[in-house]
């Protein structure tokens, strides 16, 4: 693998494979030895600037392209410039320039000045002149495409050679967020109001959703009168955390006669898909019948544009999960803004990814933290909206006990679950064979946690970024903690990291550093597709978010500073992640018996990218 594999487009992958990081560092160590080319181009650039500052232009004879270019006396020019802080002799300058050029007719060379009978001066290139420092010689720099390409390529090479690393940001673990002053609080209130407006679908979007549902129901109910059909929104559009431009996620419930139910169901869906394809307005209809949940994707076209839509069939658990999130959002007024900021952050920082963990998994992490900090109660374990100290103590005992967790998960298959507060049996709600109970009426809930929204966000980012140990702990909304020992969740189908961490060749297939339990399907890991690099990168992004919040108001921003998109000026270089992949990189080096990165030696104030530069970097030109 070459350096280019970890620089440019490949390096921009969120987050780059550790192989790209390793090989980029390896190639950089080779490039660092060759400094003559970059020094030569630096000399050319300085000579060009000096020549451009002169008033007189001379024709350069016997050169191509035939252009007019200015010239400088040899020694006076070298006295005005230096390379790497050192003055140059003519011979040294010629050697440096020669390292950048390979043609017989160079872009930069020494030239003899010639004056004709009319007094007009011109320059004649002298390719053999290296020792001459007389006044009859001058530097000639031709303006040609070749010279521009040399300079551009060498500037890119300089960036490639530069060793820079993202700051680990481990100091956020010890830091605290200062109390906001009146100005900062006003800024936060304004930012939350703007976010709330963005994450609330407008009337046109809601009316369009109702129109799509009416048309689809008319199509479905006209297929067979013996089949009962219902259709409603689910996901973010159900619990009210969607933009006007968000996709329309719909769930269709189909009740067919009991006899040959599966055949009836498949035939009904097939007829429904055909009707959709033939109905004006419904375009690019695709049936993903082999997906985990059967789904039809299509585009609904109006005069205002195209709208992405998904309809799933008999997805009762999806509806239950959406209603669970809605119940948590109603339980405390701080839940919606916290989830809103978390969702916006995950999108703008390119965290949410269906190939790693989607926004539902991110929301599970956010809600779990809020239960852990007693902002909201564990709704799946309560029959009452009040929870006293004794109830929290019982919950803590449950979270720490393998036997109690096992008994809880085993009992739900045979007998009702007990309320952690009162001990009474909880209702046995079953959806697709799974226990799907949660407390829906949270009116009157009084949280013992009085932190503000910014404080909750800071502490949540700090916890996950600095205190959370993904290789040991699992995130469980049902149990209300992100500190559940992974070994205690015996139903969660995820390999233990310590078995795989020492074998890099198994990482791509087996390593799952992050375990986020599905609230109703305890065997499902919401982060089951997340590679180790993605987990390490996401946790670093959480530390970065905590550092940004801790800094307070900046240019009239507090929360919005979280949403600065990652800049290609920094992230195009895969090697910057070496220090962030702390759980992985030492093992890779040891396995390959090659050491290309030593934190103690390589992480210096000069090589660590300042946090201010991370937030303000501009996109460079890589051409």
Coordinates of C-alpha atoms in Angstrom, one line a residue:
X1 CA 0.0 0.0 0.0
X2 CA 1.3 3.5 -0.9
X3 CA 1.0 6.7 0.9
X4 CA -1.9 7.8 -1.4
X5 CA -4.0 5.1 0.2
X6 CA -4.1 7.0 3.4
X7 CA -4.0 10.5 2.0
X8 CA -6.8 12.3 0.1
X9 CA -10.1 10.6 -0.5
X10 CA -9.1 7.4 1.2
X11 CA -8.1 9.2 4.4
X12 CA -11.4 11.0 4.5
X13 CA -13.3 7.9 5.3
X14 CA -15.0 8.2 8.7
X15 CA -13.1 6.6 10.2
X16 CA -10.1 5.3 8.2
X17 CA -9.0 1.7 8.4
X18 CA -6.1 1.1 10.7
X19 CA -4.2 -0.4 7.8
X20 CA -4.3 3.0 6.0
X21 CA -3.1 4.7 9.2
X22 CA -0.2 2.3 9.7
X23 CA 0.9 2.4 6.0
X24 CA 0.6 6.1 5.7
X25 CA 2.9 6.6 8.7
X26 CA 5.3 4.0 7.3
X27 CA 5.5 5.8 3.9
X28 CA 5.8 9.2 5.6
X29 CA 8.9 8.0 7.5
X30 CA 10.5 7.2 4.1
X31 CA 9.5 10.5 2.6
X32 CA 10.9 12.5 5.6
X33 CA 14.4 11.5 4.5
X34 CA 14.0 13.2 1.1
X35 CA 14.0 16.9 1.9
X36 CA 16.0 18.2 -1.1
X37 CA 13.0 18.4 -3.4
X38 CA 10.9 20.4 -1.1
X39 CA 13.9 22.7 -0.3
X40 CA 14.5 23.2 -4.0
X41 CA 10.9 24.2 -4.7
X42 CA 11.0 26.5 -1.7
X43 CA 14.0 28.2 -3.3
X44 CA 12.2 28.4 -6.7
X45 CA 9.2 30.0 -5.0
X46 CA 11.3 32.6 -3.3
X47 CA 13.2 33.4 -6.5
X48 CA 9.9 33.8 -8.3
X49 CA 8.6 36.2 -5.8
X50 CA 11.7 38.3 -5.9
X51 CA 11.7 38.3 -9.7
X52 CA 8.0 39.3 -9.8
X53 CA 8.8 42.3 -7.7
X54 CA 11.2 43.7 -10.3
X55 CA 10.1 46.3 -12.9
X56 CA 12.0 45.1 -15.9
X57 CA 11.2 42.0 -18.0
X58 CA 13.7 40.4 -20.3
X59 CA 13.2 38.0 -23.2
X60 CA 14.7 34.6 -22.6
X61 CA 16.4 33.4 -25.8
X62 CA 16.7 29.7 -26.8
X63 CA 14.1 28.6 -24.4
X64 CA 10.6 27.1 -24.5
X65 CA 8.1 28.4 -23.9
X66 CA 9.3 31.8 -25.3
X67 CA 8.1 34.2 -22.6
X68 CA 9.3 37.3 -21.1
X69 CA 10.6 36.9 -17.6
X70 CA 12.3 39.1 -15.1
X71 CA 15.8 38.4 -13.7
X72 CA 17.9 38.9 -10.6
X73 CA 21.6 39.3 -10.2
X74 CA 22.9 36.0 -8.8
X75 CA 24.5 37.0 -5.6
X76 CA 22.2 39.8 -4.6
X77 CA 19.2 37.4 -5.0
X78 CA 20.8 34.7 -2.8
X79 CA 21.5 37.3 -0.1
X80 CA 17.8 38.0 0.1
X81 CA 16.6 34.5 0.5
X82 CA 17.5 31.4 2.5
X83 CA 16.5 27.7 2.7
X84 CA 15.8 26.2 6.1
X85 CA 17.3 29.3 7.6
X86 CA 20.7 28.9 5.9
X87 CA 22.2 31.3 3.2
X88 CA 23.2 29.6 0.0
X89 CA 26.1 29.7 -2.5
X90 CA 25.4 29.5 -6.2
X91 CA 26.5 25.9 -6.5
X92 CA 24.2 24.8 -3.6
X93 CA 21.3 26.7 -5.2
X94 CA 21.9 25.0 -8.5
X95 CA 22.0 21.5 -6.9
X96 CA 18.7 22.2 -5.0
X97 CA 16.9 23.4 -8.2
X98 CA 18.3 20.5 -10.2
X99 CA 16.7 18.1 -7.7
X100 CA 13.2 19.3 -8.9
X101 CA 13.8 19.3 -12.6
X102 CA 14.7 16.5 -15.1
X103 CA 14.4 18.2 -18.6
X104 CA 17.3 19.5 -20.6
X105 CA 15.6 22.9 -20.7
X106 CA 14.7 23.7 -17.1
X107 CA 12.2 26.0 -15.6
X108 CA 14.8 27.7 -13.5
X109 CA 18.5 28.2 -14.4
X110 CA 21.3 30.7 -14.5
X111 CA 21.5 32.9 -17.6
X112 CA 24.0 35.3 -19.2
X113 CA 22.7 38.8 -19.8
X114 CA 23.3 40.0 -23.3
X115 CA 22.8 43.6 -24.6
X116 CA 22.4 44.2 -28.3
X117 CA 23.5 47.2 -30.4
X118 CA 20.3 49.1 -29.6
X119 CA 20.8 48.6 -25.9
X120 CA 18.0 45.9 -25.4
X121 CA 18.9 43.3 -22.8
X122 CA 18.0 39.7 -23.1
X123 CA 18.9 36.5 -21.2
X124 CA 20.6 33.4 -22.6
X125 CA 20.4 30.2 -20.5
X126 CA 23.7 28.7 -19.5
X127 CA 23.0 25.2 -18.3
X128 CA 26.6 24.6 -17.3
X129 CA 27.1 27.7 -15.2
X130 CA 27.4 26.7 -11.5
X131 CA 30.6 28.4 -10.3
X132 CA 30.0 31.8 -11.9
X133 CA 28.9 34.6 -9.6
X134 CA 29.8 37.5 -11.9
X135 CA 27.6 40.4 -12.5
X136 CA 26.9 39.2 -16.1
X137 CA 24.9 36.3 -14.8
X138 CA 21.3 36.3 -13.4
X139 CA 18.6 33.9 -12.4
X140 CA 15.9 33.2 -15.0
X141 CA 12.6 31.7 -13.9
X142 CA 10.2 30.8 -16.7
X143 CA 6.5 31.0 -16.1
X144 CA 5.3 27.6 -17.6
X145 CA 2.9 24.8 -16.7
X146 CA 5.8 22.5 -15.8
X147 CA 7.0 24.9 -13.0
X148 CA 3.5 25.2 -11.6
X149 CA 3.0 21.5 -11.6
X150 CA 6.4 21.0 -9.8
X151 CA 5.4 23.5 -7.1
X152 CA 1.9 22.1 -6.6
X153 CA 3.1 18.5 -6.4
X154 CA 5.9 19.5 -3.9
X155 CA 3.5 21.4 -1.7
X156 CA 1.4 18.3 -1.6
X157 CA 4.5 16.3 -0.7
X158 CA 5.2 18.8 2.1
X159 CA 1.8 18.1 3.6
X160 CA 2.4 14.4 3.2
X161 CA 5.7 14.6 5.0
X162 CA 4.4 16.5 7.9
X163 CA 3.8 14.4 11.0
X164 CA 0.6 15.7 12.7
X165 CA -1.8 13.9 15.1
X166 CA -5.2 14.6 16.5
X167 CA -4.9 15.5 20.2
X168 CA -6.1 12.6 22.4
X169 CA -8.1 15.1 24.5
X170 CA -7.8 12.9 27.6
X171 CA -7.8 16.0 29.8
X172 CA -11.6 16.4 29.4
X173 CA -12.0 13.5 31.9
X174 CA -10.8 15.8 34.7
X175 CA -12.4 19.0 33.4
X176 CA -15.7 20.6 34.4
X177 CA -18.0 22.8 32.5
X178 CA -18.2 26.3 33.9
X179 CA -21.6 27.6 34.8
X180 CA -23.0 29.7 31.9
X181 CA -23.2 33.4 32.4
X182 CA -26.3 35.3 31.3
X183 CA -24.9 36.0 27.8
X184 CA -24.0 32.4 27.2
X185 CA -27.4 31.1 28.5
X186 CA -29.1 33.5 26.1
X187 CA -26.9 32.1 23.3
X188 CA -27.9 28.5 24.2
X189 CA -31.6 29.4 24.4
X190 CA -31.4 30.9 21.0
X191 CA -29.5 27.9 19.6
X192 CA -32.0 25.4 21.1
X193 CA -34.9 27.4 19.6
X194 CA -33.3 27.3 16.2
X195 CA -32.6 23.6 16.5
X196 CA -36.2 22.9 17.7
X197 CA -37.6 24.7 14.6
X198 CA -35.3 22.7 12.4
X199 CA -36.2 19.4 14.0
X200 CA -40.0 20.0 13.9
X201 CA -41.7 19.1 10.6
X202 CA -43.7 21.9 9.2
X203 CA -47.4 21.8 8.3
X204 CA -46.7 21.1 4.6
X205 CA -44.6 18.1 5.4
X206 CA -47.2 16.8 7.9
X207 CA -50.0 17.3 5.4
X208 CA -47.9 15.5 2.7
X209 CA -47.4 12.6 5.1
X210 CA -51.2 12.3 5.7
X211 CA -51.8 12.4 1.9
X212 CA -49.3 9.6 1.3
X213 CA -50.9 7.5 4.0
X214 CA -54.4 8.0 2.6
X215 CA -53.4 7.1 -1.0
X216 CA -51.5 4.0 0.1
X217 CA -54.3 2.8 2.3
X218 CA -56.7 3.2 -0.5
X219 CA -54.4 1.1 -2.7
X220 CA -53.9 -1.6 -0.1
X221 CA -57.5 -1.9 1.0
X222 CA -58.7 -2.3 -2.6
X223 CA -56.6 -5.5 -3.0
X224 CA -58.6 -7.9 -0.9
X225 CA -61.5 -7.1 1.5
X226 CA -60.6 -10.1 3.6
X227 CA -57.3 -8.6 4.6
X228 CA -57.3 -5.9 7.3
X229 CA -54.7 -3.1 6.7
X230 CA -53.5 -0.2 8.8
X231 CA -50.7 2.3 8.0
X232 CA -49.0 4.9 10.2
X233 CA -45.8 6.8 10.6
X234 CA -43.0 5.4 12.8
X235 CA -39.5 6.4 13.7
X236 CA -38.6 10.0 14.1
X237 CA -41.8 11.2 12.5
X238 CA -43.8 9.3 15.2
X239 CA -42.0 10.7 18.2
X240 CA -41.5 14.2 16.7
X241 CA -37.8 14.6 16.0
X242 CA -37.7 14.9 12.3
X243 CA -37.0 17.8 9.9
X244 CA -39.4 18.8 7.1
X245 CA -37.0 17.1 4.7
X246 CA -36.7 13.8 6.6
X247 CA -37.7 10.6 4.9
X248 CA -41.2 9.3 5.5
X249 CA -40.9 6.0 7.5
X250 CA -44.2 4.2 7.4
X251 CA -45.3 0.9 9.0
X252 CA -48.1 -1.2 7.5
X253 CA -49.9 -3.7 9.6
X254 CA -51.4 -6.5 7.6
X255 CA -53.9 -9.0 9.1
X256 CA -54.5 -12.0 6.8
X257 CA -56.7 -15.1 7.3
X258 CA -55.0 -17.6 9.6
X259 CA -54.9 -20.5 7.1
X260 CA -51.8 -20.3 4.9
X261 CA -51.0 -16.9 6.5
X262 CA -47.5 -16.6 5.1
X263 CA -48.7 -17.3 1.5
X264 CA -51.5 -14.8 1.9
X265 CA -49.1 -12.2 3.3
X266 CA -46.5 -12.6 0.5
X267 CA -49.2 -12.5 -2.2
X268 CA -50.8 -9.4 -0.7
X269 CA -47.5 -7.5 -0.5
X270 CA -46.7 -8.5 -4.1
X271 CA -50.0 -7.1 -5.4
X272 CA -49.5 -4.0 -3.3
X273 CA -46.0 -3.4 -4.8
X274 CA -47.4 -3.8 -8.3
X275 CA -50.2 -1.3 -7.6
X276 CA -47.6 1.2 -6.2
X277 CA -45.6 0.9 -9.4
X278 CA -48.6 1.6 -11.6
X279 CA -49.9 4.6 -9.6
X280 CA -48.8 8.1 -10.7
X281 CA -46.7 9.9 -8.1
X282 CA -45.0 6.7 -6.8
X283 CA -41.7 6.2 -8.5
X284 CA -38.6 4.0 -8.3
X285 CA -40.5 1.4 -6.2
X286 CA -38.2 -1.4 -4.9
X287 CA -39.2 -4.3 -2.7
X288 CA -36.5 -5.6 -0.3
X289 CA -38.2 -8.8 0.6
X290 CA -35.1 -10.5 2.0
X291 CA -34.2 -7.8 4.5
X292 CA -34.4 -8.4 8.2
X293 CA -37.8 -6.7 8.1
X294 CA -39.5 -6.7 4.6
X295 CA -39.5 -3.2 3.3
X296 CA -40.6 -1.3 0.2
X297 CA -38.6 1.8 -0.8
X298 CA -40.0 4.4 -3.2
X299 CA -40.0 8.1 -4.1
X300 CA -43.2 10.1 -3.9
X301 CA -43.2 12.9 -6.4
X302 CA -45.0 16.2 -6.0
X303 CA -44.7 19.6 -7.7
X304 CA -42.4 20.6 -4.8
X305 CA -40.0 17.8 -5.5
X306 CA -39.2 14.2 -4.7
X307 CA -39.6 12.6 -1.2
X308 CA -37.9 9.5 -0.1
X309 CA -40.3 7.0 1.6
X310 CA -40.0 3.5 3.2
X311 CA -42.8 1.3 4.2
X312 CA -42.2 -1.8 6.4
X313 CA -44.7 -4.6 6.9
X314 CA -45.8 -6.0 10.3
X315 CA -43.0 -4.2 12.0
X316 CA -44.6 -4.1 15.5
X317 CA -41.3 -3.9 17.3
X318 CA -40.3 -0.9 15.3
X319 CA -43.5 0.9 16.3
X320 CA -42.9 -0.1 19.9
X321 CA -39.3 1.3 19.9
X322 CA -40.5 4.6 18.4
X323 CA -43.2 4.9 21.1
X324 CA -40.7 4.1 23.8
X325 CA -38.5 7.0 22.7
X326 CA -41.6 9.2 22.6
X327 CA -42.5 8.2 26.2
X328 CA -39.0 9.1 27.4
X329 CA -39.2 12.5 25.6
X330 CA -42.5 13.3 27.4
X331 CA -41.1 12.3 30.8
X332 CA -38.8 15.3 31.2
X333 CA -38.5 18.6 29.1
X334 CA -34.7 18.2 28.9
X335 CA -34.8 14.9 27.0
X336 CA -35.9 16.3 23.6
X337 CA -33.2 19.0 23.4
X338 CA -30.5 16.6 24.5
X339 CA -31.5 14.1 21.9
X340 CA -32.0 16.8 19.3
X341 CA -28.4 18.1 19.8
X342 CA -27.1 14.5 19.9
X343 CA -28.8 13.7 16.6
X344 CA -27.6 17.0 14.9
X345 CA -24.1 16.3 16.1
X346 CA -24.1 12.7 14.9
X347 CA -25.2 13.9 11.4
X348 CA -23.0 16.9 10.9
X349 CA -19.9 15.1 12.3
X350 CA -20.6 12.1 10.0
X351 CA -21.0 9.8 13.0
X352 CA -24.4 8.2 12.1
X353 CA -23.8 5.5 9.5
X354 CA -26.0 2.6 8.5
X355 CA -22.8 0.6 7.9
X356 CA -21.7 1.1 11.5
X357 CA -24.5 2.4 13.8
X358 CA -27.5 4.4 12.8
X359 CA -29.2 7.3 14.6
X360 CA -31.3 4.8 16.6
X361 CA -28.2 3.4 18.2
X362 CA -26.9 6.9 19.0
X363 CA -30.3 7.7 20.6
X364 CA -30.1 4.6 22.7
X365 CA -26.8 5.7 24.1
X366 CA -28.2 9.1 24.9
X367 CA -31.3 7.8 26.6
X368 CA -29.3 5.3 28.6
X369 CA -27.1 8.0 30.0
X370 CA -30.1 10.1 31.0
X371 CA -31.5 7.1 32.9
X372 CA -28.1 6.4 34.4
X373 CA -28.0 10.0 35.7
X374 CA -31.6 9.8 37.0
X375 CA -32.9 12.4 34.6
X376 CA -35.6 9.9 33.6
X377 CA -36.7 6.6 35.1
X378 CA -36.2 3.1 33.6
X379 CA -39.6 2.9 31.9
X380 CA -39.3 -0.8 31.1
X381 CA -38.9 -1.7 34.7
X382 CA -41.6 0.5 36.4
X383 CA -45.3 0.4 37.1
X384 CA -45.3 3.9 38.6
X385 CA -44.1 7.3 37.7
X386 CA -42.4 7.8 41.1
X387 CA -39.1 6.3 42.1
X388 CA -37.5 6.9 45.5
X389 CA -34.0 6.2 46.8
X390 CA -34.9 2.6 47.6
X391 CA -36.0 2.0 44.0
X392 CA -32.8 3.4 42.6
X393 CA -30.8 1.2 45.0
X394 CA -32.7 -1.9 43.8
X395 CA -32.0 -0.8 40.2
X396 CA -28.3 -0.4 41.0
X397 CA -28.2 -3.9 42.6
X398 CA -29.9 -5.3 39.5
X399 CA -27.3 -3.6 37.1
X400 CA -24.4 -5.1 39.0
X401 CA -25.6 -8.7 39.4
X402 CA -25.2 -11.3 36.7
X403 CA -27.7 -13.6 38.5
X404 CA -30.4 -10.9 38.8
X405 CA -30.0 -9.9 35.1
X406 CA -30.2 -13.5 34.0
X407 CA -33.3 -14.1 36.2
X408 CA -34.9 -10.9 34.7
X409 CA -34.3 -12.0 31.1
X410 CA -35.3 -15.6 31.8
X411 CA -38.4 -14.7 33.7
X412 CA -39.9 -12.6 30.9
X413 CA -40.3 -15.8 28.9
X414 CA -42.4 -17.5 31.6
X415 CA -43.7 -15.0 34.1
X416 CA -44.2 -11.2 34.4
X417 CA -41.3 -8.9 35.2
X418 CA -41.4 -7.2 38.6
X419 CA -41.4 -3.4 39.1
X420 CA -38.1 -2.3 40.7
X421 CA -40.0 0.3 42.8
X422 CA -43.0 -1.6 44.1
X423 CA -42.3 -5.2 43.3
X424 CA -45.6 -5.7 41.6
X425 CA -45.9 -7.6 38.4
X426 CA -45.7 -5.5 35.2
X427 CA -48.2 -6.0 32.3
X428 CA -47.1 -8.7 29.9
X429 CA -47.1 -6.9 26.5
X430 CA -46.0 -9.0 23.7
X431 CA -45.0 -7.8 20.2
X432 CA -43.7 -10.4 17.8
X433 CA -43.1 -12.7 20.7
X434 CA -41.0 -10.2 22.6
X435 CA -41.7 -8.5 25.9
X436 CA -42.4 -4.9 24.9
X437 CA -43.8 -3.3 28.0
X438 CA -42.9 0.2 29.1
X439 CA -44.5 2.8 31.3
X440 CA -46.5 5.2 29.1
X441 CA -47.9 7.6 31.6
X442 CA -45.0 9.6 33.1
X443 CA -47.1 12.6 34.1
X444 CA -45.9 13.9 37.5
X445 CA -42.3 12.5 37.2
X446 CA -39.9 14.6 39.2
X447 CA -36.3 14.1 38.4
X448 CA -33.7 14.3 41.3
X449 CA -31.2 15.5 38.7
X450 CA -31.3 19.3 38.2
X451 CA -28.5 19.8 35.6
X452 CA -29.2 22.0 32.6
X453 CA -29.2 20.8 29.0
X454 CA -25.6 22.1 28.3
X455 CA -24.4 20.4 31.5
X456 CA -26.1 17.1 30.6
X457 CA -24.6 17.3 27.1
X458 CA -21.1 18.0 28.4
X459 CA -21.2 15.3 31.0
X460 CA -22.6 12.8 28.6
X461 CA -19.9 13.4 26.0
X462 CA -17.3 13.4 28.7
X463 CA -18.6 10.1 30.1
X464 CA -18.7 8.2 26.9
X465 CA -15.5 9.7 25.6
X466 CA -13.3 9.3 28.7
X467 CA -15.0 7.1 31.3
X468 CA -16.9 4.5 29.3
X469 CA -14.9 1.3 28.7
X470 CA -16.4 -0.3 25.6
X471 CA -14.3 -3.5 25.7
X472 CA -15.8 -4.2 29.2
X473 CA -19.2 -2.5 29.4
X474 CA -22.4 -2.6 27.4
X475 CA -25.0 0.1 27.0
X476 CA -28.5 -1.1 28.1
X477 CA -31.5 1.2 28.1
X478 CA -33.7 -1.5 29.6
X479 CA -31.4 -1.7 32.6
X480 CA -30.7 2.0 32.6
X481 CA -26.9 2.0 32.5
X482 CA -23.9 2.1 30.2
X483 CA -21.8 0.3 32.9
X484 CA -23.4 -3.2 32.5
X485 CA -20.6 -5.8 32.3
X486 CA -20.8 -7.3 28.8
X487 CA -20.4 -10.8 30.3
X488 CA -23.7 -10.3 32.2
X489 CA -25.8 -9.9 29.1
X490 CA -25.7 -13.5 28.0
X491 CA -28.3 -13.1 25.3
X492 CA -26.4 -10.3 23.6
X493 CA -24.9 -11.8 20.5
X494 CA -21.5 -10.1 20.4
X495 CA -18.0 -11.7 20.7
X496 CA -16.1 -10.6 23.8
X497 CA -13.4 -8.1 22.7
X498 CA -10.5 -9.6 24.8
X499 CA -10.8 -12.8 22.7
X500 CA -10.2 -10.9 19.4
X501 CA -8.1 -7.8 20.3
X502 CA -4.8 -9.7 20.2
X503 CA -5.6 -11.0 16.7
X504 CA -5.7 -8.2 14.2
X505 CA -6.4 -10.5 11.3
X506 CA -9.8 -11.2 12.9
X507 CA -10.8 -7.6 13.6
X508 CA -12.7 -7.0 10.4
X509 CA -15.0 -10.0 10.9
X510 CA -15.1 -10.4 14.7
X511 CA -14.1 -7.3 16.7
X512 CA -17.1 -5.4 18.0
X513 CA -15.8 -2.9 20.5
X514 CA -19.2 -1.4 21.2
X515 CA -22.2 -3.2 22.5
X516 CA -25.5 -1.3 22.6
X517 CA -28.4 -3.6 23.6
X518 CA -31.7 -3.2 21.7
X519 CA -34.4 -2.3 24.2
X520 CA -36.8 -5.1 23.1
X521 CA -34.5 -7.6 21.4
X522 CA -31.8 -8.4 24.0
X523 CA -29.9 -10.5 21.5
X524 CA -29.4 -7.6 19.0
X525 CA -26.5 -5.3 19.2
X526 CA -27.4 -1.9 17.7
X527 CA -23.6 -1.4 17.0
X528 CA -23.2 -4.9 15.4
X529 CA -21.7 -3.4 12.2
X530 CA -19.4 -0.9 13.8
X531 CA -15.7 -1.7 13.2
X532 CA -13.1 -1.0 15.9
X533 CA -11.8 2.1 14.2
X534 CA -15.3 3.6 14.0
X535 CA -15.8 3.0 17.8
X536 CA -12.4 4.6 18.6
X537 CA -13.2 7.5 16.3
X538 CA -16.7 8.1 17.7
X539 CA -15.4 8.1 21.3
X540 CA -12.7 10.7 20.3
X541 CA -15.5 12.8 18.7
X542 CA -17.3 12.7 22.0
X543 CA -14.2 14.0 23.8
X544 CA -13.9 16.7 21.1
X545 CA -17.5 17.6 21.8
X546 CA -16.9 17.8 25.5
X547 CA -13.8 20.0 24.9
X548 CA -15.8 22.4 22.7
X549 CA -18.6 22.7 25.3
X550 CA -16.1 23.3 28.1
X551 CA -14.7 26.3 26.2
X552 CA -18.0 28.2 26.5
X553 CA -19.2 30.8 24.1
X554 CA -17.0 31.3 21.0
X555 CA -17.9 33.8 18.3
X556 CA -21.5 33.9 19.6
X557 CA -21.8 30.1 19.6
X558 CA -22.0 27.5 22.4
X559 CA -23.9 24.4 21.1
X560 CA -23.5 25.2 17.4
X561 CA -19.8 24.9 17.7
X562 CA -20.5 21.1 18.0
X563 CA -21.8 21.0 14.5
X564 CA -18.7 22.3 12.6
X565 CA -18.3 19.7 9.8
X566 CA -15.0 17.8 9.9
X567 CA -12.5 19.6 7.6
X568 CA -10.7 17.7 4.8
X569 CA -7.8 20.0 5.5
X570 CA -7.0 17.7 8.5
X571 CA -8.9 14.5 8.1
X572 CA -7.7 13.8 4.5
X573 CA -4.6 12.4 6.2
X574 CA -5.3 9.0 7.7
X575 CA -2.2 9.1 9.8
X576 CA -3.6 11.8 12.1
X577 CA -5.7 9.1 13.8
X578 CA -2.7 7.1 15.1
X579 CA -3.0 8.5 18.7
X580 CA -6.8 8.1 18.7
X581 CA -6.7 4.4 17.9
X582 CA -5.1 3.7 21.2
X583 CA -6.7 0.4 21.8
X584 CA -5.7 -0.9 18.4
X585 CA -2.4 0.6 17.2
X586 CA 0.0 -1.0 19.6
X587 CA -1.4 -4.4 18.8
X588 CA -1.0 -3.8 15.1
X589 CA 2.6 -2.7 15.5
X590 CA 3.4 -5.7 17.7
X591 CA 1.7 -8.1 15.3
X592 CA 3.6 -6.8 12.2
X593 CA 6.8 -6.3 14.3
X594 CA 7.1 -2.8 12.8
X595 CA 7.0 0.3 14.9
X596 CA 6.0 3.4 13.0
X597 CA 4.4 5.4 15.8
X598 CA 5.7 6.0 19.4
X599 CA 3.3 8.3 21.4
X600 CA 6.0 9.3 23.8
X601 CA 8.4 10.3 21.0
X602 CA 6.1 11.4 18.3
X603 CA 3.4 13.3 20.3
X604 CA 5.0 16.7 20.9
X605 CA 3.5 20.2 21.1
X606 CA 4.7 20.7 17.5
X607 CA 3.0 17.6 16.1
X608 CA -0.3 17.8 18.0
X609 CA -3.0 19.7 16.0
X610 CA -4.4 22.4 18.2
X611 CA -8.1 22.2 18.9
X612 CA -8.6 25.7 17.5
X613 CA -7.1 24.5 14.2
X614 CA -9.5 21.5 14.2
X615 CA -12.5 23.8 14.3
X616 CA -11.3 26.5 11.9
X617 CA -9.3 24.6 9.2
X618 CA -10.2 25.4 5.6
X619 CA -10.3 22.8 2.8
X620 CA -7.0 22.8 0.9
X621 CA -6.6 22.3 -2.8
X622 CA -5.0 18.9 -3.5
X623 CA -4.6 19.4 -7.2

